[in-house]
Amino acid sequence: MNILIDILPTIVNIEGENYEINSDFRTSILFELLMQERELSEEDKIIKALELYYPIMPKDINEAIDKILWFYRCGREEIQSKSKGKSKSIQIYSYEFDDDYIYSAFLDQYGVDLQDIEYLHWWKFKAMFKSLKENNEIVKIMGYRNIDLGKIKDKEEKAYYKRMKEIYKIPSIISKDEKEKLDEIEEILLNGGDISKVL
């Protein structure tokens, strides 16, 4: 599938039958959050994912799941990592934790209010998200999270990025109080203040 020349799918074919698939960006965000949910069993995740995507449940559940994954990947084949060893992929964004940054970036760059827009195809959302400009706060934050400190030689620069990585790391579980504290730290940093009193 090519977003430039193909009509974006809202239907998938399973065993010769067409099924509507919920193609709005919110569905796939909910799917990603669902897959990160620690409290649910794998079986519960599969059931909830099927309910999320299909208004009418397909008969072939295995193929229905394959089509969900295909749709979620925007029609791309699964990319196999070429590197051998235990290299772990770094999560550089979170739809739960970074929701306000992502919302603001779309509003600022595209004039798209993700709250007010009734429908936006997941593949369009992903293309827009991947193309956010460097001056958006979420892109800066993703850069901090992704930076390899081992490649930075300058001590002060390394210390700065280490601090940024710590401030903007994605917590596995975060309470409302912790989120408020992080928001407070960010506000102080943006205003050039000293964060040592709140740490």
mmCIF file with all atom_site columns, C-alpha atoms in Angstrom:
data_model
loop_
_atom_site.group_PDB
_atom_site.id
_atom_site.type_symbol
_atom_site.label_atom_id
_atom_site.label_alt_id
_atom_site.label_comp_id
_atom_site.label_asym_id
_atom_site.label_entity_id
_atom_site.label_seq_id
_atom_site.pdbx_PDB_ins_code
_atom_site.Cartn_x
_atom_site.Cartn_y
_atom_site.Cartn_z
_atom_site.occupancy
_atom_site.B_iso_or_equiv
_atom_site.pdbx_formal_charge
_atom_site.auth_seq_id
_atom_site.auth_comp_id
_atom_site.auth_asym_id
_atom_site.auth_atom_id
_atom_site.pdbx_PDB_model_num
ATOM 1   C CA . MET A 1 1   ? 0.000   0.000   0.000  1.00 0.00 ? 1   MET A CA 1
ATOM 2   C CA . ASN A 1 2   ? 1.180   3.481   -0.874 1.00 0.00 ? 2   ASN A CA 1
ATOM 3   C CA . ILE A 1 3   ? -0.458  6.474   0.835  1.00 0.00 ? 3   ILE A CA 1
ATOM 4   C CA . LEU A 1 4   ? 0.238   8.614   -2.237 1.00 0.00 ? 4   LEU A CA 1
ATOM 5   C CA . ILE A 1 5   ? -1.555  6.467   -4.807 1.00 0.00 ? 5   ILE A CA 1
ATOM 6   C CA . ASP A 1 6   ? -3.787  3.969   -2.998 1.00 0.00 ? 6   ASP A CA 1
ATOM 7   C CA . ILE A 1 7   ? -7.140  4.610   -1.331 1.00 0.00 ? 7   ILE A CA 1
ATOM 8   C CA . LEU A 1 8   ? -6.615  4.138   2.400  1.00 0.00 ? 8   LEU A CA 1
ATOM 9   C CA . PRO A 1 9   ? -8.382  1.010   3.655  1.00 0.00 ? 9   PRO A CA 1
ATOM 10  C CA . THR A 1 10  ? -11.469 1.041   5.841  1.00 0.00 ? 10  THR A CA 1
ATOM 11  C CA . ILE A 1 11  ? -12.317 -2.562  4.910  1.00 0.00 ? 11  ILE A CA 1
ATOM 12  C CA . VAL A 1 12  ? -10.221 -5.725  5.132  1.00 0.00 ? 12  VAL A CA 1
ATOM 13  C CA . ASN A 1 13  ? -10.782 -8.982  3.281  1.00 0.00 ? 13  ASN A CA 1
ATOM 14  C CA . ILE A 1 14  ? -10.838 -12.111 5.422  1.00 0.00 ? 14  ILE A CA 1
ATOM 15  C CA . GLU A 1 15  ? -11.441 -15.456 3.702  1.00 0.00 ? 15  GLU A CA 1
ATOM 16  C CA . GLY A 1 16  ? -13.100 -13.756 0.740  1.00 0.00 ? 16  GLY A CA 1
ATOM 17  C CA . GLU A 1 17  ? -15.442 -11.640 2.880  1.00 0.00 ? 17  GLU A CA 1
ATOM 18  C CA . ASN A 1 18  ? -15.130 -7.888  3.436  1.00 0.00 ? 18  ASN A CA 1
ATOM 19  C CA . TYR A 1 19  ? -15.202 -6.578  6.991  1.00 0.00 ? 19  TYR A CA 1
ATOM 20  C CA . GLU A 1 20  ? -15.262 -2.978  8.101  1.00 0.00 ? 20  GLU A CA 1
ATOM 21  C CA . ILE A 1 21  ? -12.266 -2.085  10.279 1.00 0.00 ? 21  ILE A CA 1
ATOM 22  C CA . ASN A 1 22  ? -12.355 0.920   12.616 1.00 0.00 ? 22  ASN A CA 1
ATOM 23  C CA . SER A 1 23  ? -9.797  3.086   10.839 1.00 0.00 ? 23  SER A CA 1
ATOM 24  C CA . ASP A 1 24  ? -9.918  6.266   12.928 1.00 0.00 ? 24  ASP A CA 1
ATOM 25  C CA . PHE A 1 25  ? -6.615  7.154   14.623 1.00 0.00 ? 25  PHE A CA 1
ATOM 26  C CA . ARG A 1 26  ? -8.167  6.879   18.087 1.00 0.00 ? 26  ARG A CA 1
ATOM 27  C CA . THR A 1 27  ? -8.794  3.141   17.620 1.00 0.00 ? 27  THR A CA 1
ATOM 28  C CA . SER A 1 28  ? -5.137  2.376   16.885 1.00 0.00 ? 28  SER A CA 1
ATOM 29  C CA . ILE A 1 29  ? -3.957  4.595   19.745 1.00 0.00 ? 29  ILE A CA 1
ATOM 30  C CA . LEU A 1 30  ? -6.262  2.633   22.059 1.00 0.00 ? 30  LEU A CA 1
ATOM 31  C CA . PHE A 1 31  ? -4.856  -0.594  20.561 1.00 0.00 ? 31  PHE A CA 1
ATOM 32  C CA . GLU A 1 32  ? -1.274  0.474   21.290 1.00 0.00 ? 32  GLU A CA 1
ATOM 33  C CA . LEU A 1 33  ? -2.191  1.409   24.861 1.00 0.00 ? 33  LEU A CA 1
ATOM 34  C CA . LEU A 1 34  ? -4.035  -1.897  25.232 1.00 0.00 ? 34  LEU A CA 1
ATOM 35  C CA . MET A 1 35  ? -0.958  -3.866  24.172 1.00 0.00 ? 35  MET A CA 1
ATOM 36  C CA . GLN A 1 36  ? 1.100   -2.051  26.835 1.00 0.00 ? 36  GLN A CA 1
ATOM 37  C CA . GLU A 1 37  ? -1.427  -2.847  29.587 1.00 0.00 ? 37  GLU A CA 1
ATOM 38  C CA . ARG A 1 38  ? 0.282   -5.027  32.194 1.00 0.00 ? 38  ARG A CA 1
ATOM 39  C CA . GLU A 1 39  ? -2.808  -6.089  34.103 1.00 0.00 ? 39  GLU A CA 1
ATOM 40  C CA . LEU A 1 40  ? -4.470  -7.890  31.170 1.00 0.00 ? 40  LEU A CA 1
ATOM 41  C CA . SER A 1 41  ? -3.703  -11.411 29.979 1.00 0.00 ? 41  SER A CA 1
ATOM 42  C CA . GLU A 1 42  ? -2.690  -11.964 26.336 1.00 0.00 ? 42  GLU A CA 1
ATOM 43  C CA . GLU A 1 43  ? -6.057  -13.603 25.704 1.00 0.00 ? 43  GLU A CA 1
ATOM 44  C CA . ASP A 1 44  ? -7.957  -10.601 27.104 1.00 0.00 ? 44  ASP A CA 1
ATOM 45  C CA . LYS A 1 45  ? -5.843  -8.254  24.973 1.00 0.00 ? 45  LYS A CA 1
ATOM 46  C CA . ILE A 1 46  ? -6.738  -10.216 21.824 1.00 0.00 ? 46  ILE A CA 1
ATOM 47  C CA . ILE A 1 47  ? -10.459 -10.180 22.647 1.00 0.00 ? 47  ILE A CA 1
ATOM 48  C CA . LYS A 1 48  ? -10.434 -6.447  23.374 1.00 0.00 ? 48  LYS A CA 1
ATOM 49  C CA . ALA A 1 49  ? -8.397  -5.718  20.215 1.00 0.00 ? 49  ALA A CA 1
ATOM 50  C CA . LEU A 1 50  ? -10.910 -7.607  18.059 1.00 0.00 ? 50  LEU A CA 1
ATOM 51  C CA . GLU A 1 51  ? -13.767 -5.686  19.686 1.00 0.00 ? 51  GLU A CA 1
ATOM 52  C CA . LEU A 1 52  ? -11.937 -2.396  19.122 1.00 0.00 ? 52  LEU A CA 1
ATOM 53  C CA . TYR A 1 53  ? -11.352 -2.894  15.405 1.00 0.00 ? 53  TYR A CA 1
ATOM 54  C CA . TYR A 1 54  ? -14.324 -4.903  14.140 1.00 0.00 ? 54  TYR A CA 1
ATOM 55  C CA . PRO A 1 55  ? -17.963 -3.739  14.371 1.00 0.00 ? 55  PRO A CA 1
ATOM 56  C CA . ILE A 1 56  ? -18.857 -7.214  13.009 1.00 0.00 ? 56  ILE A CA 1
ATOM 57  C CA . MET A 1 57  ? -16.619 -10.039 14.215 1.00 0.00 ? 57  MET A CA 1
ATOM 58  C CA . PRO A 1 58  ? -14.944 -12.092 11.450 1.00 0.00 ? 58  PRO A CA 1
ATOM 59  C CA . LYS A 1 59  ? -15.256 -15.883 11.601 1.00 0.00 ? 59  LYS A CA 1
ATOM 60  C CA . ASP A 1 60  ? -11.522 -16.513 11.140 1.00 0.00 ? 60  ASP A CA 1
ATOM 61  C CA . ILE A 1 61  ? -10.051 -14.987 14.291 1.00 0.00 ? 61  ILE A CA 1
ATOM 62  C CA . ASN A 1 62  ? -6.410  -15.698 13.392 1.00 0.00 ? 62  ASN A CA 1
ATOM 63  C CA . GLU A 1 63  ? -6.663  -13.897 10.064 1.00 0.00 ? 63  GLU A CA 1
ATOM 64  C CA . ALA A 1 64  ? -8.646  -11.104 11.741 1.00 0.00 ? 64  ALA A CA 1
ATOM 65  C CA . ILE A 1 65  ? -5.719  -10.572 14.139 1.00 0.00 ? 65  ILE A CA 1
ATOM 66  C CA . ASP A 1 66  ? -3.218  -10.629 11.245 1.00 0.00 ? 66  ASP A CA 1
ATOM 67  C CA . LYS A 1 67  ? -5.280  -7.932  9.502  1.00 0.00 ? 67  LYS A CA 1
ATOM 68  C CA . ILE A 1 68  ? -5.313  -5.803  12.673 1.00 0.00 ? 68  ILE A CA 1
ATOM 69  C CA . LEU A 1 69  ? -1.512  -5.971  12.836 1.00 0.00 ? 69  LEU A CA 1
ATOM 70  C CA . TRP A 1 70  ? -1.228  -5.215  9.103  1.00 0.00 ? 70  TRP A CA 1
ATOM 71  C CA . PHE A 1 71  ? -3.535  -2.225  9.501  1.00 0.00 ? 71  PHE A CA 1
ATOM 72  C CA . TYR A 1 72  ? -1.753  -0.990  12.639 1.00 0.00 ? 72  TYR A CA 1
ATOM 73  C CA . ARG A 1 73  ? 1.591   -1.118  10.748 1.00 0.00 ? 73  ARG A CA 1
ATOM 74  C CA . CYS A 1 74  ? -0.006  1.014   8.007  1.00 0.00 ? 74  CYS A CA 1
ATOM 75  C CA . GLY A 1 75  ? 0.171   -1.800  5.463  1.00 0.00 ? 75  GLY A CA 1
ATOM 76  C CA . ARG A 1 76  ? 3.903   -2.304  5.957  1.00 0.00 ? 76  ARG A CA 1
ATOM 77  C CA . GLU A 1 77  ? 5.576   -5.649  6.441  1.00 0.00 ? 77  GLU A CA 1
ATOM 78  C CA . GLU A 1 78  ? 6.958   -6.319  9.894  1.00 0.00 ? 78  GLU A CA 1
ATOM 79  C CA . ILE A 1 79  ? 10.543  -5.075  10.041 1.00 0.00 ? 79  ILE A CA 1
ATOM 80  C CA . GLN A 1 80  ? 12.979  -7.666  11.342 1.00 0.00 ? 80  GLN A CA 1
ATOM 81  C CA . SER A 1 81  ? 15.962  -6.279  13.215 1.00 0.00 ? 81  SER A CA 1
ATOM 82  C CA . LYS A 1 82  ? 19.257  -7.137  11.479 1.00 0.00 ? 82  LYS A CA 1
ATOM 83  C CA . SER A 1 83  ? 21.323  -6.623  14.600 1.00 0.00 ? 83  SER A CA 1
ATOM 84  C CA . LYS A 1 84  ? 22.250  -9.707  16.545 1.00 0.00 ? 84  LYS A CA 1
ATOM 85  C CA . GLY A 1 85  ? 22.508  -9.594  20.283 1.00 0.00 ? 85  GLY A CA 1
ATOM 86  C CA . LYS A 1 86  ? 20.263  -8.114  22.915 1.00 0.00 ? 86  LYS A CA 1
ATOM 87  C CA . SER A 1 87  ? 19.664  -4.615  21.534 1.00 0.00 ? 87  SER A CA 1
ATOM 88  C CA . LYS A 1 88  ? 16.400  -3.453  23.027 1.00 0.00 ? 88  LYS A CA 1
ATOM 89  C CA . SER A 1 89  ? 14.318  -0.920  21.151 1.00 0.00 ? 89  SER A CA 1
ATOM 90  C CA . ILE A 1 90  ? 13.783  2.309   23.055 1.00 0.00 ? 90  ILE A CA 1
ATOM 91  C CA . GLN A 1 91  ? 10.276  3.678   23.471 1.00 0.00 ? 91  GLN A CA 1
ATOM 92  C CA . ILE A 1 92  ? 10.596  7.352   22.576 1.00 0.00 ? 92  ILE A CA 1
ATOM 93  C CA . TYR A 1 93  ? 6.939   8.395   22.843 1.00 0.00 ? 93  TYR A CA 1
ATOM 94  C CA . SER A 1 94  ? 3.849   7.403   24.755 1.00 0.00 ? 94  SER A CA 1
ATOM 95  C CA . TYR A 1 95  ? 0.301   8.194   23.685 1.00 0.00 ? 95  TYR A CA 1
ATOM 96  C CA . GLU A 1 96  ? -0.657  8.150   27.350 1.00 0.00 ? 96  GLU A CA 1
ATOM 97  C CA . PHE A 1 97  ? 2.211   10.152  28.803 1.00 0.00 ? 97  PHE A CA 1
ATOM 98  C CA . ASP A 1 98  ? 2.836   12.551  25.876 1.00 0.00 ? 98  ASP A CA 1
ATOM 99  C CA . ASP A 1 99  ? -0.789  13.193  24.905 1.00 0.00 ? 99  ASP A CA 1
ATOM 100 C CA . ASP A 1 100 ? -0.619  16.955  25.498 1.00 0.00 ? 100 ASP A CA 1
ATOM 101 C CA . TYR A 1 101 ? 2.630   17.348  23.530 1.00 0.00 ? 101 TYR A CA 1
ATOM 102 C CA . ILE A 1 102 ? 1.263   15.379  20.574 1.00 0.00 ? 102 ILE A CA 1
ATOM 103 C CA . TYR A 1 103 ? -2.018  17.288  20.649 1.00 0.00 ? 103 TYR A CA 1
ATOM 104 C CA . SER A 1 104 ? -0.196  20.658  20.684 1.00 0.00 ? 104 SER A CA 1
ATOM 105 C CA . ALA A 1 105 ? 2.202   19.636  17.903 1.00 0.00 ? 105 ALA A CA 1
ATOM 106 C CA . PHE A 1 106 ? -0.653  18.694  15.546 1.00 0.00 ? 106 PHE A CA 1
ATOM 107 C CA . LEU A 1 107 ? -2.487  21.923  16.363 1.00 0.00 ? 107 LEU A CA 1
ATOM 108 C CA . ASP A 1 108 ? 0.649   24.036  15.898 1.00 0.00 ? 108 ASP A CA 1
ATOM 109 C CA . GLN A 1 109 ? 2.044   22.438  12.741 1.00 0.00 ? 109 GLN A CA 1
ATOM 110 C CA . TYR A 1 110 ? -1.057  21.299  10.866 1.00 0.00 ? 110 TYR A CA 1
ATOM 111 C CA . GLY A 1 111 ? -3.866  23.313  12.442 1.00 0.00 ? 111 GLY A CA 1
ATOM 112 C CA . VAL A 1 112 ? -5.508  19.964  13.274 1.00 0.00 ? 112 VAL A CA 1
ATOM 113 C CA . ASP A 1 113 ? -7.366  19.866  16.586 1.00 0.00 ? 113 ASP A CA 1
ATOM 114 C CA . LEU A 1 114 ? -7.275  16.190  17.516 1.00 0.00 ? 114 LEU A CA 1
ATOM 115 C CA . GLN A 1 115 ? -10.087 16.780  20.015 1.00 0.00 ? 115 GLN A CA 1
ATOM 116 C CA . ASP A 1 116 ? -12.494 18.378  17.550 1.00 0.00 ? 116 ASP A CA 1
ATOM 117 C CA . ILE A 1 117 ? -11.728 16.382  14.417 1.00 0.00 ? 117 ILE A CA 1
ATOM 118 C CA . GLU A 1 118 ? -14.435 13.769  13.911 1.00 0.00 ? 118 GLU A CA 1
ATOM 119 C CA . TYR A 1 119 ? -12.323 11.381  11.861 1.00 0.00 ? 119 TYR A CA 1
ATOM 120 C CA . LEU A 1 120 ? -8.700  11.041  10.799 1.00 0.00 ? 120 LEU A CA 1
ATOM 121 C CA . HIS A 1 121 ? -7.461  7.812   9.205  1.00 0.00 ? 121 HIS A CA 1
ATOM 122 C CA . TRP A 1 122 ? -4.785  6.094   11.273 1.00 0.00 ? 122 TRP A CA 1
ATOM 123 C CA . TRP A 1 123 ? -2.347  5.999   8.337  1.00 0.00 ? 123 TRP A CA 1
ATOM 124 C CA . LYS A 1 124 ? -2.698  9.768   7.807  1.00 0.00 ? 124 LYS A CA 1
ATOM 125 C CA . PHE A 1 125 ? -2.198  10.371  11.531 1.00 0.00 ? 125 PHE A CA 1
ATOM 126 C CA . LYS A 1 126 ? 0.977   8.252   11.522 1.00 0.00 ? 126 LYS A CA 1
ATOM 127 C CA . ALA A 1 127 ? 2.369   10.017  8.445  1.00 0.00 ? 127 ALA A CA 1
ATOM 128 C CA . MET A 1 128 ? 1.726   13.386  10.090 1.00 0.00 ? 128 MET A CA 1
ATOM 129 C CA . PHE A 1 129 ? 3.193   12.253  13.414 1.00 0.00 ? 129 PHE A CA 1
ATOM 130 C CA . LYS A 1 130 ? 6.388   10.986  11.736 1.00 0.00 ? 130 LYS A CA 1
ATOM 131 C CA . SER A 1 131 ? 6.779   14.321  9.931  1.00 0.00 ? 131 SER A CA 1
ATOM 132 C CA . LEU A 1 132 ? 6.508   16.662  12.905 1.00 0.00 ? 132 LEU A CA 1
ATOM 133 C CA . LYS A 1 133 ? 9.173   19.379  12.741 1.00 0.00 ? 133 LYS A CA 1
ATOM 134 C CA . GLU A 1 134 ? 12.084  19.654  15.155 1.00 0.00 ? 134 GLU A CA 1
ATOM 135 C CA . ASN A 1 135 ? 10.749  22.798  16.818 1.00 0.00 ? 135 ASN A CA 1
ATOM 136 C CA . ASN A 1 136 ? 7.792   20.871  18.274 1.00 0.00 ? 136 ASN A CA 1
ATOM 137 C CA . GLU A 1 137 ? 8.351   19.982  21.930 1.00 0.00 ? 137 GLU A CA 1
ATOM 138 C CA . ILE A 1 138 ? 7.427   16.309  21.407 1.00 0.00 ? 138 ILE A CA 1
ATOM 139 C CA . VAL A 1 139 ? 10.163  15.948  18.760 1.00 0.00 ? 139 VAL A CA 1
ATOM 140 C CA . LYS A 1 140 ? 12.738  17.468  21.128 1.00 0.00 ? 140 LYS A CA 1
ATOM 141 C CA . ILE A 1 141 ? 11.604  15.111  23.902 1.00 0.00 ? 141 ILE A CA 1
ATOM 142 C CA . MET A 1 142 ? 11.802  12.068  21.603 1.00 0.00 ? 142 MET A CA 1
ATOM 143 C CA . GLY A 1 143 ? 15.335  13.186  20.712 1.00 0.00 ? 143 GLY A CA 1
ATOM 144 C CA . TYR A 1 144 ? 16.326  13.323  24.403 1.00 0.00 ? 144 TYR A CA 1
ATOM 145 C CA . ARG A 1 145 ? 14.928  9.844   24.982 1.00 0.00 ? 145 ARG A CA 1
ATOM 146 C CA . ASN A 1 146 ? 16.684  8.393   21.946 1.00 0.00 ? 146 ASN A CA 1
ATOM 147 C CA . ILE A 1 147 ? 20.119  9.986   22.333 1.00 0.00 ? 147 ILE A CA 1
ATOM 148 C CA . ASP A 1 148 ? 23.059  7.634   22.885 1.00 0.00 ? 148 ASP A CA 1
ATOM 149 C CA . LEU A 1 149 ? 24.990  9.102   25.824 1.00 0.00 ? 149 LEU A CA 1
ATOM 150 C CA . GLY A 1 150 ? 27.948  6.824   25.051 1.00 0.00 ? 150 GLY A CA 1
ATOM 151 C CA . LYS A 1 151 ? 28.615  8.775   21.867 1.00 0.00 ? 151 LYS A CA 1
ATOM 152 C CA . ILE A 1 152 ? 28.853  12.170  23.614 1.00 0.00 ? 152 ILE A CA 1
ATOM 153 C CA . LYS A 1 153 ? 32.419  13.112  24.582 1.00 0.00 ? 153 LYS A CA 1
ATOM 154 C CA . ASP A 1 154 ? 31.893  16.559  26.125 1.00 0.00 ? 154 ASP A CA 1
ATOM 155 C CA . LYS A 1 155 ? 31.245  16.207  29.890 1.00 0.00 ? 155 LYS A CA 1
ATOM 156 C CA . GLU A 1 156 ? 28.839  19.136  30.239 1.00 0.00 ? 156 GLU A CA 1
ATOM 157 C CA . GLU A 1 157 ? 26.885  18.181  27.139 1.00 0.00 ? 157 GLU A CA 1
ATOM 158 C CA . LYS A 1 158 ? 26.675  14.586  28.351 1.00 0.00 ? 158 LYS A CA 1
ATOM 159 C CA . ALA A 1 159 ? 25.462  15.711  31.793 1.00 0.00 ? 159 ALA A CA 1
ATOM 160 C CA . TYR A 1 160 ? 22.818  17.926  30.159 1.00 0.00 ? 160 TYR A CA 1
ATOM 161 C CA . TYR A 1 161 ? 21.419  15.125  27.971 1.00 0.00 ? 161 TYR A CA 1
ATOM 162 C CA . LYS A 1 162 ? 21.548  12.667  30.854 1.00 0.00 ? 162 LYS A CA 1
ATOM 163 C CA . ARG A 1 163 ? 19.433  15.104  32.892 1.00 0.00 ? 163 ARG A CA 1
ATOM 164 C CA . MET A 1 164 ? 17.005  15.559  29.971 1.00 0.00 ? 164 MET A CA 1
ATOM 165 C CA . LYS A 1 165 ? 16.722  11.768  29.533 1.00 0.00 ? 165 LYS A CA 1
ATOM 166 C CA . GLU A 1 166 ? 15.878  11.440  33.223 1.00 0.00 ? 166 GLU A CA 1
ATOM 167 C CA . ILE A 1 167 ? 13.346  14.276  33.225 1.00 0.00 ? 167 ILE A CA 1
ATOM 168 C CA . TYR A 1 168 ? 11.529  13.030  30.123 1.00 0.00 ? 168 TYR A CA 1
ATOM 169 C CA . LYS A 1 169 ? 11.822  9.271   30.594 1.00 0.00 ? 169 LYS A CA 1
ATOM 170 C CA . ILE A 1 170 ? 8.580   7.376   30.133 1.00 0.00 ? 170 ILE A CA 1
ATOM 171 C CA . PRO A 1 171 ? 7.610   5.875   33.469 1.00 0.00 ? 171 PRO A CA 1
ATOM 172 C CA . SER A 1 172 ? 6.192   2.360   33.401 1.00 0.00 ? 172 SER A CA 1
ATOM 173 C CA . ILE A 1 173 ? 3.493   3.405   35.853 1.00 0.00 ? 173 ILE A CA 1
ATOM 174 C CA . ILE A 1 174 ? 2.902   7.034   36.727 1.00 0.00 ? 174 ILE A CA 1
ATOM 175 C CA . SER A 1 175 ? 0.554   8.495   39.294 1.00 0.00 ? 175 SER A CA 1
ATOM 176 C CA . LYS A 1 176 ? -1.314  11.777  38.908 1.00 0.00 ? 176 LYS A CA 1
ATOM 177 C CA . ASP A 1 177 ? 0.971   13.353  41.540 1.00 0.00 ? 177 ASP A CA 1
ATOM 178 C CA . GLU A 1 178 ? 4.096   12.252  39.620 1.00 0.00 ? 178 GLU A CA 1
ATOM 179 C CA . LYS A 1 179 ? 2.713   13.678  36.357 1.00 0.00 ? 179 LYS A CA 1
ATOM 180 C CA . GLU A 1 180 ? 1.980   16.999  38.120 1.00 0.00 ? 180 GLU A CA 1
ATOM 181 C CA . LYS A 1 181 ? 5.535   17.059  39.520 1.00 0.00 ? 181 LYS A CA 1
ATOM 182 C CA . LEU A 1 182 ? 6.997   16.454  36.054 1.00 0.00 ? 182 LEU A CA 1
ATOM 183 C CA . ASP A 1 183 ? 4.811   19.216  34.639 1.00 0.00 ? 183 ASP A CA 1
ATOM 184 C CA . GLU A 1 184 ? 6.118   21.522  37.378 1.00 0.00 ? 184 GLU A CA 1
ATOM 185 C CA . ILE A 1 185 ? 9.749   20.602  36.553 1.00 0.00 ? 185 ILE A CA 1
ATOM 186 C CA . GLU A 1 186 ? 9.133   21.244  32.870 1.00 0.00 ? 186 GLU A CA 1
ATOM 187 C CA . GLU A 1 187 ? 7.590   24.651  33.614 1.00 0.00 ? 187 GLU A CA 1
ATOM 188 C CA . ILE A 1 188 ? 10.620  25.626  35.725 1.00 0.00 ? 188 ILE A CA 1
ATOM 189 C CA . LEU A 1 189 ? 13.009  24.480  32.983 1.00 0.00 ? 189 LEU A CA 1
ATOM 190 C CA . LEU A 1 190 ? 11.137  26.417  30.295 1.00 0.00 ? 190 LEU A CA 1
ATOM 191 C CA . ASN A 1 191 ? 11.407  29.558  32.442 1.00 0.00 ? 191 ASN A CA 1
ATOM 192 C CA . GLY A 1 192 ? 15.132  29.008  33.075 1.00 0.00 ? 192 GLY A CA 1
ATOM 193 C CA . GLY A 1 193 ? 14.667  28.263  36.777 1.00 0.00 ? 193 GLY A CA 1
ATOM 194 C CA . ASP A 1 194 ? 16.411  25.914  39.193 1.00 0.00 ? 194 ASP A CA 1
ATOM 195 C CA . ILE A 1 195 ? 14.800  22.464  39.500 1.00 0.00 ? 195 ILE A CA 1
ATOM 196 C CA . SER A 1 196 ? 16.946  21.299  42.450 1.00 0.00 ? 196 SER A CA 1
ATOM 197 C CA . LYS A 1 197 ? 14.234  22.384  44.950 1.00 0.00 ? 197 LYS A CA 1
ATOM 198 C CA . VAL A 1 198 ? 11.582  20.121  43.425 1.00 0.00 ? 198 VAL A CA 1
ATOM 199 C CA . LEU A 1 199 ? 13.796  17.083  42.782 1.00 0.00 ? 199 LEU A CA 1
#
